[in-house]
Tab-separated table of C-alpha atoms in Angstrom:
chain	number	residue	atom	x	y	z
A	27	UNK	CA	8.986	-1.073	-16.913
A	28	UNK	CA	5.245	-2.183	-16.210
A	29	UNK	CA	4.956	-4.540	-18.963
A	30	UNK	CA	8.180	-6.521	-17.105
A	31	UNK	CA	6.182	-6.849	-13.743
A	32	UNK	CA	6.065	-10.904	-13.204
A	33	UNK	CA	2.871	-12.224	-12.188
A	34	UNK	CA	3.324	-13.362	-8.735
A	35	UNK	CA	1.735	-12.807	-4.747
A	36	UNK	CA	3.909	-9.954	-4.269
A	37	UNK	CA	4.446	-8.370	-7.786
A	38	UNK	CA	0.988	-7.815	-8.669
A	39	UNK	CA	-0.810	-6.576	-5.753
A	40	UNK	CA	1.907	-4.257	-4.483
A	41	UNK	CA	1.571	-2.724	-7.695
A	42	UNK	CA	-2.105	-2.534	-8.315
A	43	UNK	CA	-1.635	-0.990	-4.346
A	44	UNK	CA	0.852	1.457	-5.618
A	45	UNK	CA	-1.932	2.589	-8.283
A	46	UNK	CA	-5.083	2.782	-5.956
A	47	UNK	CA	-3.137	4.896	-3.716
A	48	UNK	CA	-2.226	7.246	-6.182
A	49	UNK	CA	-5.303	7.500	-7.265
A	50	UNK	CA	-6.159	8.501	-4.003
A	51	UNK	CA	-3.433	11.355	-3.574
A	52	UNK	CA	-3.968	12.742	-7.136
A	53	UNK	CA	-7.821	12.788	-5.707
A	54	UNK	CA	-7.713	14.099	-3.145
A	55	UNK	CA	-5.098	16.678	-4.600
A	56	UNK	CA	-7.224	17.699	-7.102
A	57	UNK	CA	-10.273	18.075	-4.768
A	58	UNK	CA	-8.091	20.921	-3.033
A	59	UNK	CA	-6.411	22.616	-6.183
A	60	UNK	CA	-10.358	22.828	-7.616
A	61	UNK	CA	-11.396	24.378	-4.310
A	62	UNK	CA	-8.776	27.344	-4.198
A	63	UNK	CA	-9.560	27.872	-8.155
A	64	UNK	CA	-12.989	28.290	-6.923
A	65	UNK	CA	-12.080	30.474	-4.620
A	66	UNK	CA	-9.528	32.397	-6.838
A	67	UNK	CA	-12.402	32.962	-9.065
A	68	UNK	CA	-14.945	34.449	-6.519
A	69	UNK	CA	-12.229	36.421	-5.529
A	70	UNK	CA	-12.185	37.956	-9.196
A	71	UNK	CA	-15.077	38.622	-10.068
A	72	UNK	CA	-17.451	41.828	-10.025
A	73	UNK	CA	-19.149	41.254	-7.197
A	74	UNK	CA	-15.571	41.461	-5.233
A	75	UNK	CA	-13.951	44.107	-6.560
A	76	UNK	CA	-15.754	46.525	-4.458
A	77	UNK	CA	-14.559	45.229	-1.555
A	78	UNK	CA	-10.698	45.448	0.308
A	79	UNK	CA	-9.730	41.989	-0.509
A	80	UNK	CA	-10.277	42.834	-4.379
A	81	UNK	CA	-10.102	46.331	-4.263
A	82	UNK	CA	-6.341	47.259	-4.794
A	83	UNK	CA	-5.036	46.810	-8.205
A	84	UNK	CA	-2.039	44.792	-7.285
A	85	UNK	CA	-3.789	42.502	-5.547
A	86	UNK	CA	-5.705	41.842	-8.477
A	87	UNK	CA	-2.592	41.380	-10.662
A	88	UNK	CA	-1.206	39.176	-8.346
A	89	UNK	CA	-4.720	36.860	-8.036
A	90	UNK	CA	-4.496	36.050	-11.623
A	91	UNK	CA	-0.921	35.580	-11.568
A	92	UNK	CA	-1.887	33.003	-8.745
A	93	UNK	CA	-4.959	31.524	-11.098
A	94	UNK	CA	-2.878	30.787	-14.399
A	95	UNK	CA	-0.073	28.898	-12.084
A	96	UNK	CA	-3.049	26.798	-10.397
A	97	UNK	CA	-4.947	26.420	-14.537
A	98	UNK	CA	-1.417	24.618	-14.566
A	99	UNK	CA	-0.680	22.577	-12.397
A	100	UNK	CA	-4.256	21.163	-12.756
A	101	UNK	CA	-3.638	20.530	-16.396
A	102	UNK	CA	-0.394	19.040	-14.859
A	103	UNK	CA	-2.751	17.236	-12.942
A	104	UNK	CA	-4.877	16.208	-15.839
A	105	UNK	CA	-1.862	14.395	-17.517
A	106	UNK	CA	-0.865	12.889	-14.843
A	107	UNK	CA	-4.313	11.165	-14.119
A	108	UNK	CA	-4.062	9.930	-18.394
A	109	UNK	CA	-0.646	8.572	-17.577
A	110	UNK	CA	-1.817	7.038	-14.368
A	111	UNK	CA	-4.571	4.887	-16.849
A	112	UNK	CA	-2.409	4.146	-19.203
A	113	UNK	CA	-0.264	2.586	-16.465
A	114	UNK	CA	-3.289	0.594	-15.253
A	115	UNK	CA	-4.263	-0.397	-19.037
A	116	UNK	CA	-1.220	-1.971	-19.621
A	117	UNK	CA	-0.787	-3.939	-16.732
A	118	UNK	CA	-4.159	-5.540	-17.378
A	119	UNK	CA	-2.687	-6.002	-21.222
A	120	UNK	CA	0.525	-7.466	-19.750
A	121	UNK	CA	-1.406	-9.540	-17.803
A	122	UNK	CA	-4.179	-10.741	-20.517
A	123	UNK	CA	-1.046	-11.496	-22.710
A	124	UNK	CA	0.393	-13.786	-20.447
A	125	UNK	CA	-2.849	-15.745	-19.809
A	126	UNK	CA	-2.592	-16.184	-24.035
A	127	UNK	CA	0.534	-17.180	-24.428
A	128	UNK	CA	-0.661	-19.427	-21.033
A	129	UNK	CA	-3.394	-20.744	-22.605
A	130	UNK	CA	-1.570	-20.982	-26.603
A	131	UNK	CA	1.473	-23.024	-24.530
A	132	UNK	CA	-1.437	-25.479	-23.077
A	133	UNK	CA	-3.389	-26.046	-26.177
A	134	UNK	CA	0.066	-27.381	-27.667
A	135	UNK	CA	0.853	-29.754	-25.274
A	136	UNK	CA	-2.766	-30.566	-25.258
A	137	UNK	CA	-2.601	-31.345	-29.446
A	138	UNK	CA	0.822	-33.343	-28.917
A	139	UNK	CA	-0.450	-35.485	-26.702
A	140	UNK	CA	-3.366	-36.074	-28.994
A	141	UNK	CA	-1.145	-36.581	-32.024
A	142	UNK	CA	1.250	-39.141	-29.936
A	143	UNK	CA	-2.852	-41.139	-28.875
A	144	UNK	CA	-4.090	-40.799	-32.415
A	145	UNK	CA	-0.675	-42.670	-33.448
A	146	UNK	CA	-0.735	-45.164	-30.480
A	147	UNK	CA	-4.103	-46.325	-31.314
A	148	UNK	CA	-3.251	-48.904	-34.473
A	149	UNK	CA	-0.594	-50.516	-31.854
A	150	UNK	CA	-2.972	-50.854	-29.240
A	151	UNK	CA	-5.721	-52.349	-31.590
A	152	UNK	CA	-3.359	-55.098	-32.552
A	153	UNK	CA	-2.177	-56.272	-29.263
A	154	UNK	CA	-5.705	-56.148	-28.282
A	155	UNK	CA	-6.616	-58.405	-30.696
A	156	UNK	CA	-3.793	-60.966	-30.850
A	157	UNK	CA	-4.468	-60.396	-26.775
A	158	UNK	CA	-7.722	-62.324	-27.192
A	159	UNK	CA	-8.583	-65.980	-26.096
A	160	UNK	CA	-9.308	-67.107	-29.700
A	161	UNK	CA	-7.589	-68.796	-32.638
A	162	UNK	CA	-5.360	-65.408	-34.543
A	163	UNK	CA	-2.894	-65.557	-37.471
A	164	UNK	CA	1.503	-66.954	-36.368
A	165	UNK	CA	0.193	-68.466	-33.373
A	166	UNK	CA	2.103	-70.865	-31.503
A	167	UNK	CA	0.532	-74.043	-32.258
A	168	UNK	CA	1.155	-72.858	-36.133
A	169	UNK	CA	4.709	-71.003	-36.266
A	170	UNK	CA	7.668	-73.155	-34.344
A	171	UNK	CA	9.701	-69.205	-34.250
A	172	UNK	CA	9.027	-66.112	-32.845
A	173	UNK	CA	10.400	-64.228	-36.188
A	174	UNK	CA	6.355	-63.504	-37.260
A	175	UNK	CA	6.102	-61.417	-33.426
A	176	UNK	CA	9.362	-59.471	-33.657
A	177	UNK	CA	7.656	-58.714	-37.589
A	178	UNK	CA	4.881	-57.421	-35.924
A	179	UNK	CA	6.521	-55.749	-33.057
A	180	UNK	CA	9.644	-53.956	-35.530
A	181	UNK	CA	6.326	-52.801	-38.279
A	182	UNK	CA	4.663	-50.657	-34.999
A	183	UNK	CA	8.355	-49.279	-34.052
A	184	UNK	CA	8.683	-48.071	-37.574
A	185	UNK	CA	5.060	-47.101	-37.081
A	186	UNK	CA	5.474	-45.248	-34.167
A	187	UNK	CA	9.748	-43.598	-35.544
A	188	UNK	CA	7.260	-42.072	-38.666
A	189	UNK	CA	4.721	-40.863	-37.114
A	190	UNK	CA	6.059	-39.307	-34.413
A	191	UNK	CA	8.346	-37.984	-36.142
A	192	UNK	CA	6.311	-34.627	-37.257
A	193	UNK	CA	4.723	-34.634	-33.370
A	194	UNK	CA	8.311	-34.231	-32.127
A	195	UNK	CA	9.985	-31.591	-34.358
A	196	UNK	CA	6.977	-29.581	-34.356
A	197	UNK	CA	7.386	-29.633	-30.609
A	198	UNK	CA	11.390	-28.676	-30.903
A	199	UNK	CA	10.935	-25.689	-33.191
A	200	UNK	CA	8.286	-24.808	-30.738
A	201	UNK	CA	10.223	-24.762	-28.156
A	202	UNK	CA	13.316	-22.796	-29.683
A	203	UNK	CA	10.982	-20.305	-31.130
A	204	UNK	CA	9.768	-19.138	-27.477
A	205	UNK	CA	13.693	-19.508	-25.802
A	206	UNK	CA	15.196	-17.154	-29.383
A	207	UNK	CA	11.701	-14.839	-28.615
A	208	UNK	CA	12.761	-14.407	-25.083
A	209	UNK	CA	16.291	-13.765	-25.782
A	210	UNK	CA	15.036	-10.817	-28.565
A	211	UNK	CA	13.848	-9.506	-25.274
A	212	UNK	CA	16.182	-9.508	-22.851
A	213	UNK	CA	18.451	-9.031	-25.324
A	214	UNK	CA	16.302	-5.156	-26.365
A	215	UNK	CA	15.159	-6.754	-29.462
A	216	UNK	CA	12.051	-7.724	-30.512
A	217	UNK	CA	9.714	-11.406	-29.529
A	218	UNK	CA	7.566	-12.350	-27.929
A	219	UNK	CA	7.999	-13.595	-24.148
A	220	UNK	CA	6.742	-17.319	-23.634
A	221	UNK	CA	5.568	-18.131	-20.069
A	222	UNK	CA	9.340	-20.036	-19.182
A	223	UNK	CA	10.614	-16.547	-19.111
A	224	UNK	CA	8.644	-15.138	-16.234
A	225	UNK	CA	11.301	-15.927	-13.596
A	226	UNK	CA	13.751	-13.623	-15.680
A	227	UNK	CA	11.000	-11.053	-15.707
A	228	UNK	CA	11.125	-9.969	-11.665
A	229	UNK	CA	11.122	-6.740	-11.316
A	230	UNK	CA	11.648	-5.224	-7.876
A	231	UNK	CA	8.839	-2.581	-7.420
A	232	UNK	CA	10.308	0.680	-5.688
A	233	UNK	CA	8.303	3.472	-3.886
A	234	UNK	CA	7.809	6.522	-6.338
A	235	UNK	CA	4.485	7.858	-6.018
A	236	UNK	CA	5.984	10.877	-4.513
A	237	UNK	CA	8.254	11.301	-7.557
A	238	UNK	CA	6.195	10.295	-10.655
A	239	UNK	CA	3.527	12.541	-8.991
A	240	UNK	CA	6.117	15.799	-8.931
A	241	UNK	CA	8.039	14.817	-12.087
A	242	UNK	CA	4.025	15.349	-13.943
A	243	UNK	CA	3.991	18.603	-12.144
A	244	UNK	CA	7.811	19.668	-12.279
A	245	UNK	CA	7.231	19.635	-16.023
A	246	UNK	CA	6.987	22.384	-18.184
């Protein structure tokens, strides 16, 4: 679910705030549990067995049981902390993935614009050549009709159509591929998530810190 958190002004800061709050709670809980563990170790030590707090064997057995249960809780807290670190890492990876996708889309658009500019360059040169204040071929003084003019215009249009076919085809193919990847993700299949699918990936975060922590502590 962390990978589905869409970038925005509310979802990402809210997730980071919840992760930081959960880390603080887990740190405080770990500190209290470690203090209890240290106290139990002191009570079960050889120096305390001669005192009234650890002289009874039943009390020592109770200390050992509590210490074993406390050790299990501490192990689960370690698992919870590792899980939280993985959640944070997944979130960072999701942000990096979206940034890479946005950069790839920007590179694709810039490549398309560069190709269009390169295709239009010869036409600009021809138009500039015939627009000079000098004698050029097929001028109105030499040719009484506009057949040459329309021939040049037709050649330029044919050049533009032929050269723009491949860039436009590549652009359409990329758009279809990205949209098919979005449909695959939304339908439960594989595929990459395109930047245009951010609006369909909004996920409402619910208060789950207590459920997350209690669920990990109640395992096994």
